[in-house]
Coordinates of C-alpha atoms in Angstrom, one line a residue:
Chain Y
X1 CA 0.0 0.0 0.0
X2 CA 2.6 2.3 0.8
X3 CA 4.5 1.4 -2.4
X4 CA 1.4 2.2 -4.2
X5 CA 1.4 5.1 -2.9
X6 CA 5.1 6.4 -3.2
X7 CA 4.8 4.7 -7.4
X8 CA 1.7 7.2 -8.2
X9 CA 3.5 10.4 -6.1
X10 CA 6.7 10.0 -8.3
X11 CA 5.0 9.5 -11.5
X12 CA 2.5 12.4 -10.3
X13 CA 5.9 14.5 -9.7
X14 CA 7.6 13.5 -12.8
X15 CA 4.3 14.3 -15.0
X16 CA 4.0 17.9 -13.4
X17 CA 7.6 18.5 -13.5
X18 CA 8.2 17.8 -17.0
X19 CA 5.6 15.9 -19.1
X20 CA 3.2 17.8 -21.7
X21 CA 2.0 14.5 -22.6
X22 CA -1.2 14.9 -20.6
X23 CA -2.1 18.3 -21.6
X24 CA -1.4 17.3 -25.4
X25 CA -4.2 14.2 -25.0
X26 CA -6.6 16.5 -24.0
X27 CA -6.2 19.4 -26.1
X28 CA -6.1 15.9 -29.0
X29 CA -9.3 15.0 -27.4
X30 CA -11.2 18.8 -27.6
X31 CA -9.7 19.4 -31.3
X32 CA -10.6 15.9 -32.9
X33 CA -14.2 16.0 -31.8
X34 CA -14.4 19.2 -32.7
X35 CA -13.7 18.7 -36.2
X36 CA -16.7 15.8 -36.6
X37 CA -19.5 18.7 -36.6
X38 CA -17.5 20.2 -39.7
X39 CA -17.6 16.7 -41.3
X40 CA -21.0 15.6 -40.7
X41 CA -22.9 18.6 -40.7
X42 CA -23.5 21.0 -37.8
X43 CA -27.8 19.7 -37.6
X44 CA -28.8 20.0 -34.4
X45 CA -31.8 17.8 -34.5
X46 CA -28.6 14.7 -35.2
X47 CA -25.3 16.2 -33.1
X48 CA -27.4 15.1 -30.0
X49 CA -27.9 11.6 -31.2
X50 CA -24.0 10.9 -32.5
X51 CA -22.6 13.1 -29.8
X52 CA -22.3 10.6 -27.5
X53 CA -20.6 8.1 -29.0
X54 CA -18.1 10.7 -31.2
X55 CA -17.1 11.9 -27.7
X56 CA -16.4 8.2 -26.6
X57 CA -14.6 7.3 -29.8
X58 CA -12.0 10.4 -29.4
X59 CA -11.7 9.5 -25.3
X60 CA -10.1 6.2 -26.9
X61 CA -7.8 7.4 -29.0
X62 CA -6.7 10.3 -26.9
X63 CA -5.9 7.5 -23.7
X64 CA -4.0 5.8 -26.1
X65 CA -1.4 8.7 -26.9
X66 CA 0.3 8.5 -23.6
X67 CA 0.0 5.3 -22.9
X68 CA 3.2 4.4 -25.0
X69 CA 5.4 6.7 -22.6
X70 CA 3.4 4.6 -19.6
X71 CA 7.0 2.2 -19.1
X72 CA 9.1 3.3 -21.8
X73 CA 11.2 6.2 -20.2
X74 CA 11.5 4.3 -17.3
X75 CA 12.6 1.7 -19.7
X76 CA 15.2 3.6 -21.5
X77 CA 16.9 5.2 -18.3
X78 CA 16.9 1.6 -16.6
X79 CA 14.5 2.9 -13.7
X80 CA 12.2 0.3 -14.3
X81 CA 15.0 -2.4 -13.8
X82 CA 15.3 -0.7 -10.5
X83 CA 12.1 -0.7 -9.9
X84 CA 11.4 -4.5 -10.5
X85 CA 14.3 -5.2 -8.1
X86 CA 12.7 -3.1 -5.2
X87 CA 10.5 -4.9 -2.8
X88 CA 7.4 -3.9 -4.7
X89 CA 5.8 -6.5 -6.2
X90 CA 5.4 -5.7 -10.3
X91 CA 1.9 -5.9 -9.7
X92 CA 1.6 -3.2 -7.8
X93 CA 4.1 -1.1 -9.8
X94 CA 1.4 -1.6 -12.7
X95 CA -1.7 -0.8 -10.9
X96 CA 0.6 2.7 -9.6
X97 CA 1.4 3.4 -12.8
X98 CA -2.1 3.2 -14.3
X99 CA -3.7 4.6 -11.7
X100 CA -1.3 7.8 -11.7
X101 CA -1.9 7.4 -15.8
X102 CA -5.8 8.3 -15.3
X103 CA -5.0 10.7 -12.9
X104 CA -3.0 12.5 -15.7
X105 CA -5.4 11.9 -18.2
X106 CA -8.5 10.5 -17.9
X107 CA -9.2 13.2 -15.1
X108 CA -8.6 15.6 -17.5
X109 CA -10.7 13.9 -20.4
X110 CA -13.5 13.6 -17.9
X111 CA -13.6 17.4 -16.7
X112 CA -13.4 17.8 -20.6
X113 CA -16.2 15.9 -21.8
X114 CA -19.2 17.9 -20.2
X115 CA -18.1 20.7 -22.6
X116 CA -17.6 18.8 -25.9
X117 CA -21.7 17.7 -24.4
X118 CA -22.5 21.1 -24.9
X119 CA -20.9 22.1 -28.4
X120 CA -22.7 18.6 -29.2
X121 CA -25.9 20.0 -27.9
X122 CA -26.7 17.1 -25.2
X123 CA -29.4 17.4 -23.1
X124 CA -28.9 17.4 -19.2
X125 CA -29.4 14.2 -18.5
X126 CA -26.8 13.0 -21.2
X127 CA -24.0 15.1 -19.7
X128 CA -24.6 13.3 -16.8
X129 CA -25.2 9.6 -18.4
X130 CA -21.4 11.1 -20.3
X131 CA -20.2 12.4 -17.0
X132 CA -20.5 8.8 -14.5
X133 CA -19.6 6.3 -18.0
X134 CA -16.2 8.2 -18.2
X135 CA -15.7 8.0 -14.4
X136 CA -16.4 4.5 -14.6
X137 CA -14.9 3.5 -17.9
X138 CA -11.7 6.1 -18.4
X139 CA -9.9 3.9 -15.5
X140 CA -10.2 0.6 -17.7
X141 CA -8.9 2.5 -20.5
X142 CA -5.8 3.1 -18.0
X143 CA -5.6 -0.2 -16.5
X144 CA -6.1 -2.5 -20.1
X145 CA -3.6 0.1 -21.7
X146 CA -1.2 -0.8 -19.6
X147 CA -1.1 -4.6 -20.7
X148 CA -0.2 -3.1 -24.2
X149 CA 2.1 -0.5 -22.9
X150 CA 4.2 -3.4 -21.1
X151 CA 3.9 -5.8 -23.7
X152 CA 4.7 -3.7 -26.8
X153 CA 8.3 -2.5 -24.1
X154 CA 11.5 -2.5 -26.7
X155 CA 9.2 -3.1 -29.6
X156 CA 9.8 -1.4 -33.8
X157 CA 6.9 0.7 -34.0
X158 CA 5.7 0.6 -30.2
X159 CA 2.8 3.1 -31.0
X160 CA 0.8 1.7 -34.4
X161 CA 1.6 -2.1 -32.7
X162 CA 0.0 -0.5 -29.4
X163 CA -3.1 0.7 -30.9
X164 CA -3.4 -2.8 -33.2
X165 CA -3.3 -4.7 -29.7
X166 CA -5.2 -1.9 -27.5
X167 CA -8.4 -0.9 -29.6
X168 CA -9.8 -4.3 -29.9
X169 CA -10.4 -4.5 -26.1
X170 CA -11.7 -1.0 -25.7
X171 CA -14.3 -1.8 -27.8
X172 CA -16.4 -3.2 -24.9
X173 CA -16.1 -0.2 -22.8
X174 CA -17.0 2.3 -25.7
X175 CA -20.3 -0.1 -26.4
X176 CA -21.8 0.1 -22.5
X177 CA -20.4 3.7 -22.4
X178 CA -21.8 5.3 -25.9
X179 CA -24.7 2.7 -25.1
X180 CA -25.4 4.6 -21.5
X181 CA -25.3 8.3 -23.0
X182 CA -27.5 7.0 -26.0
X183 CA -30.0 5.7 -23.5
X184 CA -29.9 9.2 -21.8
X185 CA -30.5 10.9 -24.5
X186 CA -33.9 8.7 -25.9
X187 CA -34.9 8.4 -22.6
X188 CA -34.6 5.0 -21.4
X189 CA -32.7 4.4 -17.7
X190 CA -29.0 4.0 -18.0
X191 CA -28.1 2.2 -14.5
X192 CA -27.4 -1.2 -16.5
X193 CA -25.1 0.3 -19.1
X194 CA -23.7 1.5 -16.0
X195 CA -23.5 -1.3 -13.7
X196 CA -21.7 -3.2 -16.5
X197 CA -19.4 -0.5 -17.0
X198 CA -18.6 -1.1 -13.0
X199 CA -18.3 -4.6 -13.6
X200 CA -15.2 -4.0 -16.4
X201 CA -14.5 -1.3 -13.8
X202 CA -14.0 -4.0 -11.2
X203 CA -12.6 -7.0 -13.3
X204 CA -9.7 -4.8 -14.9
X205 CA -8.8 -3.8 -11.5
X206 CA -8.6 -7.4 -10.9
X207 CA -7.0 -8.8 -13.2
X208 CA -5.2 -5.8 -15.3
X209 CA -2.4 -5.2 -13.3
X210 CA -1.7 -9.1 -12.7
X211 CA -1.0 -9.3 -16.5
X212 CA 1.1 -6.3 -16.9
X213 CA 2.8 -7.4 -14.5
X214 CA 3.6 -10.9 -16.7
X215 CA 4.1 -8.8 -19.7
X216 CA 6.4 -6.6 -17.6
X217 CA 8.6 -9.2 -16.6
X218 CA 9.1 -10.6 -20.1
X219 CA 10.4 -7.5 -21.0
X220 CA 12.9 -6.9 -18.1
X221 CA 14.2 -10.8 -18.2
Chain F
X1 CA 5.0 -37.4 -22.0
X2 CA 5.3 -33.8 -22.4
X3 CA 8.7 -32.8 -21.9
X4 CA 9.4 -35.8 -24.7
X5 CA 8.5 -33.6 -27.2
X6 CA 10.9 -30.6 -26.4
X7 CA 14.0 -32.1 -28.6
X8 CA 12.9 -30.4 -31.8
X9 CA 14.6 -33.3 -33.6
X10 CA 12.6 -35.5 -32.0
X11 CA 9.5 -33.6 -33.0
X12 CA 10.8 -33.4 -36.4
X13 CA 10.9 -36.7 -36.4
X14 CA 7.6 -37.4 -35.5
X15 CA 6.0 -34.7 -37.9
X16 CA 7.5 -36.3 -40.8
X17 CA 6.1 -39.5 -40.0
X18 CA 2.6 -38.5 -39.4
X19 CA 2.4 -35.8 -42.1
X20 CA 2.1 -37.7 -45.3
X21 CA -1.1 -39.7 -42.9
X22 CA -2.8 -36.2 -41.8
X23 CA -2.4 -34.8 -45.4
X24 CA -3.6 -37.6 -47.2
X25 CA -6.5 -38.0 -44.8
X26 CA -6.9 -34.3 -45.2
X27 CA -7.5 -34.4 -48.9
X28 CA -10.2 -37.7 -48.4
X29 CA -12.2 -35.8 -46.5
X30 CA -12.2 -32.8 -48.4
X31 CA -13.2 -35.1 -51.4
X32 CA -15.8 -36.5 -49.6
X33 CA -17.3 -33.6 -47.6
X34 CA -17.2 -31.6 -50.9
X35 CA -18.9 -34.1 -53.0
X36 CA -21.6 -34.4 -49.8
X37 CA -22.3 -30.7 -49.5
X38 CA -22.7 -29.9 -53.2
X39 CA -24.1 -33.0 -54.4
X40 CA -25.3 -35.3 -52.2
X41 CA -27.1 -32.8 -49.9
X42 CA -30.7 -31.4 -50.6
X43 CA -30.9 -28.0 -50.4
X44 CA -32.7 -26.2 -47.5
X45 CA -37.0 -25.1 -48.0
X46 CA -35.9 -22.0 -46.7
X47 CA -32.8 -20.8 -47.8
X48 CA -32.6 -23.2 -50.9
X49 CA -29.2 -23.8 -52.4
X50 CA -27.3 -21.0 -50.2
X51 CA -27.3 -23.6 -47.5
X52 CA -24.3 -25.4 -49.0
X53 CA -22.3 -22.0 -48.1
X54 CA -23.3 -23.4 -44.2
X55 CA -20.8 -26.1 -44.8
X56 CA -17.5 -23.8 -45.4
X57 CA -19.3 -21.2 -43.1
X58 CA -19.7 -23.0 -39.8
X59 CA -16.3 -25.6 -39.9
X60 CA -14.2 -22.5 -40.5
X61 CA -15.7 -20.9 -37.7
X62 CA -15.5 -23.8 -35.3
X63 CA -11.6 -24.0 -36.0
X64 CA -11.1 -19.8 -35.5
X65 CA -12.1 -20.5 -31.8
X66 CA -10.5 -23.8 -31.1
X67 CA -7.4 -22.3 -33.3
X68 CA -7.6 -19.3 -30.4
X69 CA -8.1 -21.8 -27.4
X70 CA -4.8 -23.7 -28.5
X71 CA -2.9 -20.4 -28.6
X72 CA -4.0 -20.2 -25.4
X73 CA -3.4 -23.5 -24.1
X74 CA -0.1 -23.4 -26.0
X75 CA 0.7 -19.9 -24.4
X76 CA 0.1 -20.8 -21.0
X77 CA 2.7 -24.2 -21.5
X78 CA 5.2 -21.6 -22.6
X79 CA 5.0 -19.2 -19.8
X80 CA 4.4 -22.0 -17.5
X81 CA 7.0 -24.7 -18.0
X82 CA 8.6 -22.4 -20.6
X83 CA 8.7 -25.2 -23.0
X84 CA 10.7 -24.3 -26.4
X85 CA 7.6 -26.0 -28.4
X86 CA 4.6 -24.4 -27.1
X87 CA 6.0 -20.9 -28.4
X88 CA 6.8 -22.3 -31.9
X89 CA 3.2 -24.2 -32.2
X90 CA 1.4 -20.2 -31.1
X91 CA 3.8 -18.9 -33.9
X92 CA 2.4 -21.2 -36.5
X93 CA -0.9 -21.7 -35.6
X94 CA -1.7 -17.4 -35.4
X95 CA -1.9 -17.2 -39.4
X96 CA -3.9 -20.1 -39.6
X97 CA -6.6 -19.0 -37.4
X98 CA -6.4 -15.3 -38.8
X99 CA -6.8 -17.5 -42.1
X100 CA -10.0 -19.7 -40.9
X101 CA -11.6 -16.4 -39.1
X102 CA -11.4 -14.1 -42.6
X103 CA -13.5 -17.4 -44.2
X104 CA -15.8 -17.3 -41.7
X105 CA -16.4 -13.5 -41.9
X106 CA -16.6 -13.7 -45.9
X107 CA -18.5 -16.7 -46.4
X108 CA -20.8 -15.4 -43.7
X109 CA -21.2 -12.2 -45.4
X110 CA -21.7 -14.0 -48.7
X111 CA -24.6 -15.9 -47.1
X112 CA -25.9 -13.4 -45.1
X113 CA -26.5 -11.0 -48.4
X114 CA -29.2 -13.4 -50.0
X115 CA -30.9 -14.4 -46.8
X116 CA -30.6 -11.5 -44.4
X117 CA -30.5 -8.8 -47.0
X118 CA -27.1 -7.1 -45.9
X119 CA -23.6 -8.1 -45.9
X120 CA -23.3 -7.2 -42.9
X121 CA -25.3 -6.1 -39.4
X122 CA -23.6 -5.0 -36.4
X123 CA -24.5 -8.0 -33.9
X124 CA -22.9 -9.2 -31.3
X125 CA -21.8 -12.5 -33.2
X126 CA -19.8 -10.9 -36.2
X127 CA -18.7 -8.2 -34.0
X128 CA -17.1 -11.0 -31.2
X129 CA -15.4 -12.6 -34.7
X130 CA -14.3 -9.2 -35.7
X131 CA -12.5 -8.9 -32.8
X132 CA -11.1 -11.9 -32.6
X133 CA -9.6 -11.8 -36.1
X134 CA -8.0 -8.4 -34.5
X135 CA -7.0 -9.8 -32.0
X136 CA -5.1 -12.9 -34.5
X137 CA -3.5 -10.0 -36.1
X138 CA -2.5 -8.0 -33.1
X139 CA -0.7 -11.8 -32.0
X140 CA 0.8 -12.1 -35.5
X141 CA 2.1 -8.3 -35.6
X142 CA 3.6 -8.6 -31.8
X143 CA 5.4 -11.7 -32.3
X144 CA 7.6 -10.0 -35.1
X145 CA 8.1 -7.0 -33.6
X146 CA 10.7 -7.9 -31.9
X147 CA 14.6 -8.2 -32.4
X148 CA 14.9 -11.2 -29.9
X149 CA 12.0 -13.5 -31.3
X150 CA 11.8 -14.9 -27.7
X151 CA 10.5 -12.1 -26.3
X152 CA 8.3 -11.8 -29.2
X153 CA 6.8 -14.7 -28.6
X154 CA 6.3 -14.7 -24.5
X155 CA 4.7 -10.9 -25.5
X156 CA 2.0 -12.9 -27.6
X157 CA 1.9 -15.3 -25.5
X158 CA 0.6 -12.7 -22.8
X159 CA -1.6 -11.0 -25.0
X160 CA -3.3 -14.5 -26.5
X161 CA -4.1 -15.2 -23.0
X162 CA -5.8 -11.6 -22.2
X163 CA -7.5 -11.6 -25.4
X164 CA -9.0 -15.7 -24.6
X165 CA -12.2 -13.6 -22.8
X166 CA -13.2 -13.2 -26.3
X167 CA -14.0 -16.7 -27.0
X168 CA -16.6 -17.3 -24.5
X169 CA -18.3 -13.8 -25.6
X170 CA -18.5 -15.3 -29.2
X171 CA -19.1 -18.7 -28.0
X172 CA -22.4 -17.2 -26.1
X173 CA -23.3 -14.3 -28.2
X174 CA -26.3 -15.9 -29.8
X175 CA -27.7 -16.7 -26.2
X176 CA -26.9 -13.8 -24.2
X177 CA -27.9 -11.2 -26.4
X178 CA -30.7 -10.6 -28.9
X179 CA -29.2 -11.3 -32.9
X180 CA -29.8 -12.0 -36.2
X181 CA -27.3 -14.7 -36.1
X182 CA -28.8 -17.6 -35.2
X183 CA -28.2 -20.2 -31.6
X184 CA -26.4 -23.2 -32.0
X185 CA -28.2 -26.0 -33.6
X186 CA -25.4 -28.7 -33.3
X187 CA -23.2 -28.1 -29.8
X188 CA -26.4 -28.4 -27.8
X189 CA -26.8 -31.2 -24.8
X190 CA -30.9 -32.5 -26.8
X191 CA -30.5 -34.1 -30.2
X192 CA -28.9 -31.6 -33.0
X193 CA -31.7 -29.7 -34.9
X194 CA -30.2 -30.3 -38.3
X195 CA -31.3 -33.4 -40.1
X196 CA -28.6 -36.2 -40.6
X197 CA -28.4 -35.4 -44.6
X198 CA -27.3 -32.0 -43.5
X199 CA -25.3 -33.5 -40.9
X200 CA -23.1 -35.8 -42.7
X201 CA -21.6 -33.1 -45.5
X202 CA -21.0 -30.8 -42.0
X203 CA -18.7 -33.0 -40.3
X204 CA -16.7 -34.3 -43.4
X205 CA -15.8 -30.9 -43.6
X206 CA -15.7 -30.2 -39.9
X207 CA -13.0 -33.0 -39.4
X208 CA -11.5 -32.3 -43.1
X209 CA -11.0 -28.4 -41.8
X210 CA -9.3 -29.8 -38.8
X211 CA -7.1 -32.3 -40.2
X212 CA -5.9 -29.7 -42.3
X213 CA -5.2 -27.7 -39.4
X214 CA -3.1 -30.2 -37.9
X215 CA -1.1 -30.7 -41.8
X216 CA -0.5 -26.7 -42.0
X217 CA 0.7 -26.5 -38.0
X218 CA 3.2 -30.0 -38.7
X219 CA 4.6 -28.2 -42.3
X220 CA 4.9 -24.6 -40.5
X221 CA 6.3 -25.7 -36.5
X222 CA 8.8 -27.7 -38.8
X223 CA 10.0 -25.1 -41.5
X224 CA 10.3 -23.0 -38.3
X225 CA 12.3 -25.6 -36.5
X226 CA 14.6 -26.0 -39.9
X227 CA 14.8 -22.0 -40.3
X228 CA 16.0 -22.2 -36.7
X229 CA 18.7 -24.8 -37.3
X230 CA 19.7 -23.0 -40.6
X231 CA 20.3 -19.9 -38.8
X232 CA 22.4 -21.7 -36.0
X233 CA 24.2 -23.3 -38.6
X234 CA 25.2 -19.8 -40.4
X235 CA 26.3 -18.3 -37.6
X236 CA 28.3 -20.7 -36.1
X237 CA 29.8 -20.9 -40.0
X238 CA 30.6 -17.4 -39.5
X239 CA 32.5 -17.2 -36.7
X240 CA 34.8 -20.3 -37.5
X241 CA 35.2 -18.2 -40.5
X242 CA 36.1 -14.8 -38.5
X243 CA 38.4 -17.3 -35.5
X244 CA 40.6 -19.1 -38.6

């Protein structure tokens, strides 16, 4: 617990000290659903009804963007083989570093996303359906990502190969969590959209740092 | 038993002999299961002669999952017991399954235009195979992007085994949610619901499908194997050449 703690206060330091990473997946995350009104027409009987899921679709992508640097620096400079020989178990070196990973991003996504729901023209209730998905989903972006940051360690092309691996196992979260906001927004109650959302929520915790950590270690031996 | 077939000349060994068996079987069947389903099958009341399409459609997508499960299995005897074999047989097998799940999507599609009226419908059974013939790439494209092909392979060896939730999703699709594809008719603990004329030409190609599997795994874990030895040998050439 206390190793936990000191893994998220350094990464924490070391992404306030020097990283833009964060600040460049959000600003991603603003400009790339901004551009779909200018694609698909500005009507706003229809932004309402794709708004959700646009929004959803960019959160992916713009998780994805620093989840390459997630063990790579530490990698390069040979902090991480100090790290795996400290008395912290791997596992709990991954679940610190995806937990300080959403607090870099996915915060920032998710204090984001109520205002994207307003250029998109959502009603109330959506920006809150949008609002409690991300808090629930955003943290098994973090926590999945991390298998794919670990495993794709030392490899050509780390980033395409990380999104080939990555996007195929967000696509559960995006369904329950578009699904939720589109429920919102016809009407219909969301709480199962969300309840399985807290179940990936709950699973990844689970089991997500358990197979970084395998992944980790095949890198490092 | 196991650890028997870690000498890879051993295997080798082994693989030759059964090979010319497995292929020859693998061609009788075919033969057979062909003549069956195009000629010696009636066609179906409802769906009339597309049903023959059934008989590439459903084999092919039997052997995508059990081609994943035996990554799987393999993966975990490679992490496990870190046996030299079990990485080679993932290697190999990864095309093949990519191969059997791109059949199933296209031969599903094919069918699914005449009877359904679309190529395609965003249900929870072709998007489960979707994924899973992402995920058969995302194997194939991490095991080569490494340098050290070791750590290429325990990487997909990982990833095969966080990508196995998959197979119970498409496995139970059809039953958990409501689609346009249909519930199984054949895997069911009652009596199959497909008539035994319909049957036969199905598994003739179900077990010609999976003898083939086991030809294409023998030719490819061996030209592996030999590319290994090949490369040992160069090397090893090489640097008598550079010591004399």
């Amino acid at each position: 617990m206390i190793g936990l703690a000191l893994i998220v206060r350094r990464e924490l330091k070391l992404a306030f000290r020097g990283g833009t990473d964060a600040v460049i997946a959000v600003v991603f995350f603003v400009l790339a659903a901004v551009l779909f009104p200018f694609g698909v027409g500005t009507d706003p009987q229809m932004l309402p009804r794709i708004g959700g899921g646009i929004i959803w679709v960019v959160a992916l992508l713009a998780a994805m963007l620093s989840l390459e640097r997630m063990f790579a620096s530490d990698h390069e400079d040979g902090s991480l083989d100090l790290l795996y020989l400290s008395p912290v178990p791997l596992g709990t070196l991954a679940l610190g570093k995806a937990l300080a990973h959403w607090l870099t991003t996915g915060i920032l996504l998710l204090i984001a996303a109520p205002v994207l729901a307003l250029l998109y023209n959502l009603p109330g209730t959506a920006i809150g359906a949008l609002a409690a998905s991300m808090l629930l989903g955003t943290p098994v972006l973090s926590l999945v990502g991390g298998i794919g940051a670990a495993l794709t360690l030392g490899a050509r092309r780390g980033g395409v190969l990380l999104a080939l691996l990555i996007l195929p196992l967000y696509i559960p979260v995006l369904i329950f969590g578009a699904g939720a906001i589109d429920g919102a927004v016809a009407g219909r109650p969301i709480g199962p959209q969300l309840m399985v959302l807290g179940g990936f929520l709950l699973a990844a915790l689970a089991l997500a740092p358990w197979a970084t950590a395998a992944a980790l270690r095949q890198a490092i031996e | 038993m196991f650890h028997r077939f870690a000498n890879p000349a051993r295997f080798s060994r082994i693989a030759s002999a059964v090979l010319p068996w497995s292929a020859a079987i693998t061609v009788i069947l075919f033969a057979a299961g062909i003549w069956f389903a195009l000629f010696a099958s009636p066609a179906d009341y409802q769906q009339g002669q597309t049903v023959r399409i059934m008989y590439v459609h459903v084999p092919s997508a039997w052997m995508a999952m059990a081609c994943y499960t035996f990554i799987a299995v393999m993966s975990v005897i490679a992490l496990v017991w870190k046996h030299p074999l079990a990485d080679i047989a993932a290697k190999a097998a990864a095309p093949l399954g990519a191969a059997f799940t791109i059949i199933v999507l296209v031969t599903g599609s094919l069918w699914g235009k005449p009877t359904w009226g679309t190529w395609w419908v965003w249900d929870a059974r072709l998007t489960s195979v979707l994924v899973l013939f992402f995920l058969y790439l995302g194997h194939i494209a991490l095991t080569h992007a490494f340098d050290n092909p070791q750590r290429g392979a325990r990487a997909a060896a990982v990833l095969a085994l966080v990508g196995f939730v998959n197979i119970p999703i498409i496995k139970f699709s059809v039953d958990w949610w409501n689609t346009l594809h249909q519930p199984a008719s054949l895997t069911r603990l009652d009596t199959p619901a497909i008539d035994s004329s319909m049957l036969t030409p199905l598994l003739l190609m179900a077990f010609a499908f999976m003898l083939y599997f086991v030809t294409m795994l023998l030719v490819r874990m061996r030209a592996d194997l030999n590319a290994a030895r090949t490369r040992a040998l160069r090397l090893s050439a090489a640097e008598r050449a550079t010591a004399s």
